[in-house]
């Protein structure tokens, strides 16, 4: 599917790319990360989706790393990002970090 989307050029549309990203997070994080990294523009919902899916798929360190990358880019955190990063902190037993991030 993404090959066809890329071939006809609509993969550069942020809405199409975000939908594709959502589909791939349901199938595994490796391909989802490739789609995410290839997105020309990422909305907060794209970041939050990836963070939450990393946490849900047993990859808490990746969720936290992506959250910090999002913060470095001065993007506003949304509910998905916060739920994902706090879940990741809980999975790692990093309760102080989770408490600090929630402020």
Short mmCIF file of C-alpha atoms in Angstrom, two decimals:
data_model
loop_
_atom_site.label_atom_id
_atom_site.label_comp_id
_atom_site.label_asym_id
_atom_site.label_seq_id
_atom_site.Cartn_x
_atom_site.Cartn_y
_atom_site.Cartn_z
CA UNK A 1 0.00 0.00 0.00
CA UNK A 2 2.69 2.51 0.94
CA UNK A 3 4.53 1.71 -2.29
CA UNK A 4 1.49 2.79 -4.26
CA UNK A 5 1.07 5.90 -2.11
CA UNK A 6 4.72 6.79 -2.65
CA UNK A 7 4.50 6.04 -6.37
CA UNK A 8 1.62 8.43 -6.95
CA UNK A 9 3.14 11.07 -4.68
CA UNK A 10 0.46 11.52 -2.05
CA UNK A 11 2.70 10.17 0.73
CA UNK A 12 4.00 13.69 1.22
CA UNK A 13 0.57 14.78 2.42
CA UNK A 14 0.76 14.91 6.22
CA UNK A 15 -2.77 13.52 6.64
CA UNK A 16 -2.07 10.54 4.39
CA UNK A 17 1.29 9.92 6.05
CA UNK A 18 -0.28 10.07 9.53
CA UNK A 19 -2.95 7.56 8.50
CA UNK A 20 -0.28 5.30 7.04
CA UNK A 21 1.70 5.66 10.26
CA UNK A 22 -1.34 4.65 12.30
CA UNK A 23 -1.80 1.56 10.14
CA UNK A 24 1.83 0.48 10.56
CA UNK A 25 1.85 0.95 14.33
CA UNK A 26 -0.75 -1.81 14.42
CA UNK A 27 1.58 -4.12 12.46
CA UNK A 28 4.93 -3.42 14.11
CA UNK A 29 7.07 -0.50 15.05
CA UNK A 30 9.98 -0.90 12.64
CA UNK A 31 8.04 0.03 9.50
CA UNK A 32 6.04 2.63 11.44
CA UNK A 33 9.29 4.34 12.45
CA UNK A 34 10.45 4.39 8.82
CA UNK A 35 7.19 6.08 7.82
CA UNK A 36 7.47 8.51 10.75
CA UNK A 37 11.08 9.42 9.93
CA UNK A 38 10.15 9.93 6.27
CA UNK A 39 7.27 12.30 6.99
CA UNK A 40 8.13 15.75 5.63
CA UNK A 41 6.00 17.38 8.33
CA UNK A 42 4.88 15.81 11.58
CA UNK A 43 1.88 16.98 13.57
CA UNK A 44 1.64 16.58 17.31
CA UNK A 45 -0.78 13.70 16.79
CA UNK A 46 1.88 11.83 14.79
CA UNK A 47 4.40 12.21 17.60
CA UNK A 48 1.88 11.24 20.26
CA UNK A 49 0.77 8.20 18.30
CA UNK A 50 4.33 6.94 17.93
CA UNK A 51 5.15 7.55 21.61
CA UNK A 52 2.03 5.77 22.79
CA UNK A 53 2.53 2.85 20.41
CA UNK A 54 6.18 2.40 21.47
CA UNK A 55 5.00 2.21 25.08
CA UNK A 56 2.15 -0.18 24.19
CA UNK A 57 4.48 -2.45 22.22
CA UNK A 58 6.94 -2.97 25.07
CA UNK A 59 9.47 -0.38 23.88
CA UNK A 60 9.42 2.13 26.76
CA UNK A 61 12.93 3.47 26.20
CA UNK A 62 12.09 4.35 22.60
CA UNK A 63 8.89 6.05 23.78
CA UNK A 64 10.83 8.22 26.24
CA UNK A 65 13.57 9.00 23.72
CA UNK A 66 10.99 10.09 21.15
CA UNK A 67 9.20 12.21 23.76
CA UNK A 68 12.45 14.04 24.52
CA UNK A 69 13.08 14.51 20.80
CA UNK A 70 9.59 16.01 20.52
CA UNK A 71 10.38 18.39 23.37
CA UNK A 72 13.68 19.36 21.72
CA UNK A 73 11.72 20.41 18.66
CA UNK A 74 9.54 22.65 20.89
CA UNK A 75 6.34 20.82 20.04
CA UNK A 76 3.36 20.86 22.38
CA UNK A 77 2.70 17.55 24.03
CA UNK A 78 -0.76 16.12 23.64
CA UNK A 79 -2.71 13.54 25.64
CA UNK A 80 -1.38 10.63 23.56
CA UNK A 81 2.22 11.68 24.10
CA UNK A 82 1.68 12.11 27.84
CA UNK A 83 -0.15 8.80 28.28
CA UNK A 84 2.56 7.04 26.29
CA UNK A 85 5.54 8.56 28.07
CA UNK A 86 4.02 8.11 31.55
CA UNK A 87 3.20 4.49 30.71
CA UNK A 88 6.78 4.02 29.51
CA UNK A 89 8.13 5.52 32.75
CA UNK A 90 5.91 3.18 34.78
CA UNK A 91 7.11 0.16 32.75
CA UNK A 92 10.71 1.05 33.53
CA UNK A 93 10.00 1.87 37.17
CA UNK A 94 11.19 5.42 36.46
CA UNK A 95 8.56 7.01 38.68
CA UNK A 96 10.61 10.12 39.48
CA UNK A 97 11.08 10.78 35.77
CA UNK A 98 7.36 10.30 35.17
CA UNK A 99 6.55 12.68 38.01
CA UNK A 100 8.97 15.27 36.58
CA UNK A 101 7.56 14.92 33.06
CA UNK A 102 3.98 15.33 34.26
CA UNK A 103 4.69 18.83 35.57
#
